[in-house]
Amino acid sequence: MHSIETRLKELMLASLAGDARSYGVLLSDVAKHLRFYFLRRLADAHKGDADDLVQETLMALHTRRATYEVDRPFTAWLHAIARYKLIDHFRRNRIRATVPLDDVEDLFAPDQSDAAADRMDVQRLLQSAPEKTRDLIYRTRIEGQSIAEVAQSTGLSETSVKVSIHRGIRAITARLKGHAANDDK
């Protein structure tokens, strides 16, 4: 099962490679997410502007698609574009966002930059493992599937899944220890 990030990034990469069908699916999927994003952030009096903001963001995605860095998360890049379009909308219409004091805690989201960096580190480490092993580790350790579920879906025995995961993690650990030793020199 693919995450939204994985699915949208795969569609973006295919569209950058010239796949028009993938590009159409990408725009359609992104439009749904953008509409929800804008509706959550617009006051009732401005909810009708959500469709215009979706279109503006899709146009910006289209015109700026060559600036997308393929080694970075797609949804973060898209979110930045959408956020700037929303800010432009607020400025153009002289809208000031206000929040009742009772809801002030909701304004301050927890800082997840460390979590994002950790996810990127994990992805980088997993890339060093063979594809089959990487998939097994990802499905069990990241997605939370059981050994039995993974064994059944891959056609491997549970023992083979466990051994592959164990060897893969051991190899990644050894690689990390090697890098740490080199950093100390």
GROMACS .gro file of C-alpha atoms in nm:
model
  185
    1MET     CA    1   0.000   0.000   0.000
    2HIS     CA    2   0.148   0.334  -0.107
    3SER     CA    3   0.130   0.650   0.095
    4ILE     CA    4  -0.015   0.963  -0.063
    5GLU     CA    5   0.337   1.107  -0.086
    6THR     CA    6   0.466   0.799  -0.269
    7ARG     CA    7   0.172   0.789  -0.509
    8LEU     CA    8   0.182   1.160  -0.595
    9LYS     CA    9   0.560   1.160  -0.629
   10GLU     CA   10   0.549   0.860  -0.864
   11LEU     CA   11   0.286   1.039  -1.075
   12MET     CA   12   0.495   1.359  -1.078
   13LEU     CA   13   0.810   1.173  -1.183
   14ALA     CA   14   0.622   0.992  -1.459
   15SER     CA   15   0.471   1.318  -1.580
   16LEU     CA   16   0.812   1.487  -1.580
   17ALA     CA   17   0.928   1.199  -1.800
   18GLY     CA   18   0.650   1.286  -2.047
   19ASP     CA   19   0.366   1.055  -1.941
   20ALA     CA   20   0.057   1.266  -2.016
   21ARG     CA   21  -0.183   1.015  -1.857
   22SER     CA   22   0.010   1.025  -1.527
   23TYR     CA   23   0.007   1.403  -1.541
   24GLY     CA   24  -0.371   1.407  -1.580
   25VAL     CA   25  -0.414   1.168  -1.286
   26LEU     CA   26  -0.170   1.377  -1.080
   27LEU     CA   27  -0.363   1.700  -1.144
   28SER     CA   28  -0.693   1.531  -1.063
   29ASP     CA   29  -0.563   1.379  -0.737
   30VAL     CA   30  -0.386   1.699  -0.633
   31ALA     CA   31  -0.700   1.906  -0.703
   32LYS     CA   32  -0.897   1.699  -0.450
   33HIS     CA   33  -0.632   1.745  -0.181
   34LEU     CA   34  -0.597   2.116  -0.255
   35ARG     CA   35  -0.970   2.176  -0.234
   36PHE     CA   36  -0.981   2.020   0.113
   37TYR     CA   37  -0.669   2.217   0.213
   38PHE     CA   38  -0.821   2.551   0.110
   39LEU     CA   39  -1.168   2.482   0.251
   40ARG     CA   40  -1.014   2.412   0.592
   41ARG     CA   41  -0.830   2.744   0.587
   42LEU     CA   42  -1.092   2.980   0.445
   43ALA     CA   43  -1.361   3.149   0.652
   44ASP     CA   44  -1.721   3.069   0.560
   45ALA     CA   45  -1.756   3.398   0.372
   46HIS     CA   46  -1.467   3.299   0.143
   47LYS     CA   47  -1.528   2.923   0.093
   48GLY     CA   48  -1.640   2.999  -0.262
   49ASP     CA   49  -1.284   3.105  -0.342
   50ALA     CA   50  -1.151   2.753  -0.283
   51ASP     CA   51  -1.202   2.642  -0.645
   52ASP     CA   52  -1.020   2.952  -0.775
   53LEU     CA   53  -0.731   2.884  -0.537
   54VAL     CA   54  -0.717   2.521  -0.653
   55GLN     CA   55  -0.694   2.637  -1.016
   56GLU     CA   56  -0.428   2.898  -0.936
   57THR     CA   57  -0.223   2.636  -0.754
   58LEU     CA   58  -0.259   2.384  -1.037
   59MET     CA   59  -0.145   2.652  -1.283
   60ALA     CA   60   0.155   2.730  -1.062
   61LEU     CA   61   0.234   2.357  -1.034
   62HIS     CA   62   0.223   2.336  -1.413
   63THR     CA   63   0.441   2.638  -1.477
   64ARG     CA   64   0.691   2.552  -1.201
   65ARG     CA   65   0.705   2.174  -1.244
   66ALA     CA   66   1.057   2.194  -1.386
   67THR     CA   67   1.175   2.339  -1.052
   68TYR     CA   68   1.066   2.030  -0.858
   69GLU     CA   69   1.370   1.858  -0.709
   70VAL     CA   70   1.306   1.486  -0.755
   71ASP     CA   71   1.500   1.386  -0.443
   72ARG     CA   72   1.272   1.597  -0.221
   73PRO     CA   73   0.918   1.518  -0.099
   74PHE     CA   74   0.656   1.616  -0.356
   75THR     CA   75   0.384   1.705  -0.105
   76ALA     CA   76   0.612   1.954   0.076
   77TRP     CA   77   0.684   2.127  -0.257
   78LEU     CA   78   0.313   2.133  -0.345
   79HIS     CA   79   0.219   2.256   0.004
   80ALA     CA   80   0.461   2.549  -0.030
   81ILE     CA   81   0.297   2.652  -0.358
   82ALA     CA   82  -0.054   2.621  -0.209
   83ARG     CA   83   0.046   2.816   0.101
   84TYR     CA   84   0.185   3.104  -0.106
   85LYS     CA   85  -0.132   3.110  -0.319
   86LEU     CA   86  -0.342   3.127  -0.002
   87ILE     CA   87  -0.129   3.410   0.139
   88ASP     CA   88  -0.159   3.598  -0.193
   89HIS     CA   89  -0.537   3.550  -0.177
   90PHE     CA   90  -0.551   3.690   0.177
   91ARG     CA   91  -0.343   3.991   0.075
   92ARG     CA   92  -0.540   4.059  -0.245
   93ASN     CA   93  -0.870   4.049  -0.057
   94ARG     CA   94  -0.735   4.219   0.256
   95ILE     CA   95  -0.839   3.923   0.470
   96ARG     CA   96  -0.699   3.901   0.819
   97ALA     CA   97  -0.701   3.562   0.980
   98THR     CA   98  -0.839   3.573   1.333
   99VAL     CA   99  -0.871   3.296   1.585
  100PRO     CA  100  -1.064   3.299   1.912
  101LEU     CA  101  -0.831   3.287   2.213
  102ASP     CA  102  -0.980   2.953   2.316
  103ASP     CA  103  -0.841   2.802   1.995
  104VAL     CA  104  -0.492   2.952   2.020
  105GLU     CA  105  -0.328   2.613   2.097
  106ASP     CA  106  -0.440   2.494   1.754
  107LEU     CA  107  -0.232   2.768   1.593
  108PHE     CA  108   0.095   2.622   1.707
  109ALA     CA  109   0.154   2.288   1.546
  110PRO     CA  110   0.429   2.079   1.696
  111ASP     CA  111   0.762   2.120   1.518
  112GLN     CA  112   0.792   1.819   1.294
  113SER     CA  113   1.106   1.922   1.109
  114ASP     CA  114   1.311   1.670   1.308
  115ALA     CA  115   1.061   1.396   1.221
  116ALA     CA  116   1.080   1.489   0.852
  117ALA     CA  117   1.461   1.485   0.864
  118ASP     CA  118   1.449   1.148   1.041
  119ARG     CA  119   1.219   1.008   0.771
  120MET     CA  120   1.459   1.130   0.503
  121ASP     CA  121   1.752   0.968   0.689
  122VAL     CA  122   1.563   0.640   0.715
  123GLN     CA  123   1.479   0.653   0.344
  124ARG     CA  124   1.844   0.718   0.259
  125LEU     CA  125   1.960   0.429   0.480
  126LEU     CA  126   1.701   0.195   0.332
  127GLN     CA  127   1.819   0.284  -0.019
  128SER     CA  128   2.150   0.117   0.064
  129ALA     CA  129   1.978  -0.220   0.116
  130PRO     CA  130   1.884  -0.449  -0.174
  131GLU     CA  131   1.536  -0.374  -0.310
  132LYS     CA  132   1.372  -0.694  -0.181
  133THR     CA  133   1.517  -0.647   0.168
  134ARG     CA  134   1.435  -0.276   0.165
  135ASP     CA  135   1.071  -0.356   0.083
  136LEU     CA  136   1.047  -0.613   0.363
  137ILE     CA  137   1.200  -0.375   0.619
  138TYR     CA  138   0.979  -0.088   0.506
  139ARG     CA  139   0.659  -0.291   0.518
  140THR     CA  140   0.725  -0.437   0.864
  141ARG     CA  141   0.913  -0.161   1.044
  142ILE     CA  142   0.765   0.153   0.882
  143GLU     CA  143   0.416   0.051   0.769
  144GLY     CA  144   0.364  -0.185   1.064
  145GLN     CA  145   0.260  -0.496   0.873
  146SER     CA  146   0.311  -0.825   1.051
  147ILE     CA  147   0.568  -1.082   0.940
  148ALA     CA  148   0.279  -1.315   0.851
  149GLU     CA  149   0.110  -1.051   0.632
  150VAL     CA  150   0.431  -0.974   0.446
  151ALA     CA  151   0.513  -1.342   0.404
  152GLN     CA  152   0.170  -1.413   0.261
  153SER     CA  153   0.174  -1.118   0.019
  154THR     CA  154   0.528  -1.192  -0.106
  155GLY     CA  155   0.501  -1.570  -0.122
  156LEU     CA  156   0.800  -1.608   0.111
  157SER     CA  157   0.805  -1.813   0.429
  158GLU     CA  158   0.785  -1.626   0.756
  159THR     CA  159   1.136  -1.749   0.838
  160SER     CA  160   1.271  -1.608   0.510
  161VAL     CA  161   1.109  -1.274   0.580
  162LYS     CA  162   1.257  -1.261   0.932
  163VAL     CA  163   1.605  -1.361   0.813
  164SER     CA  164   1.603  -1.107   0.528
  165ILE     CA  165   1.492  -0.828   0.760
  166HIS     CA  166   1.749  -0.923   1.023
  167ARG     CA  167   2.034  -0.937   0.769
  168GLY     CA  168   1.926  -0.610   0.609
  169ILE     CA  169   1.912  -0.425   0.940
  170ARG     CA  170   2.244  -0.575   1.044
  171ALA     CA  171   2.404  -0.458   0.716
  172ILE     CA  172   2.261  -0.106   0.757
  173THR     CA  173   2.386  -0.097   1.118
  174ALA     CA  174   2.734  -0.206   1.008
  175ARG     CA  175   2.732   0.066   0.740
  176LEU     CA  176   2.633   0.324   1.001
  177LYS     CA  177   2.906   0.211   1.238
  178GLY     CA  178   3.157   0.237   0.952
  179HIS     CA  179   3.046   0.595   0.878
  180ALA     CA  180   3.063   0.687   1.248
  181ALA     CA  181   3.417   0.546   1.271
  182ASN     CA  182   3.520   0.745   0.963
  183ASP     CA  183   3.365   1.063   1.108
  184ASP     CA  184   3.573   1.023   1.425
  185LYS     CA  185   3.898   1.020   1.227
   0.00000   0.00000   0.00000
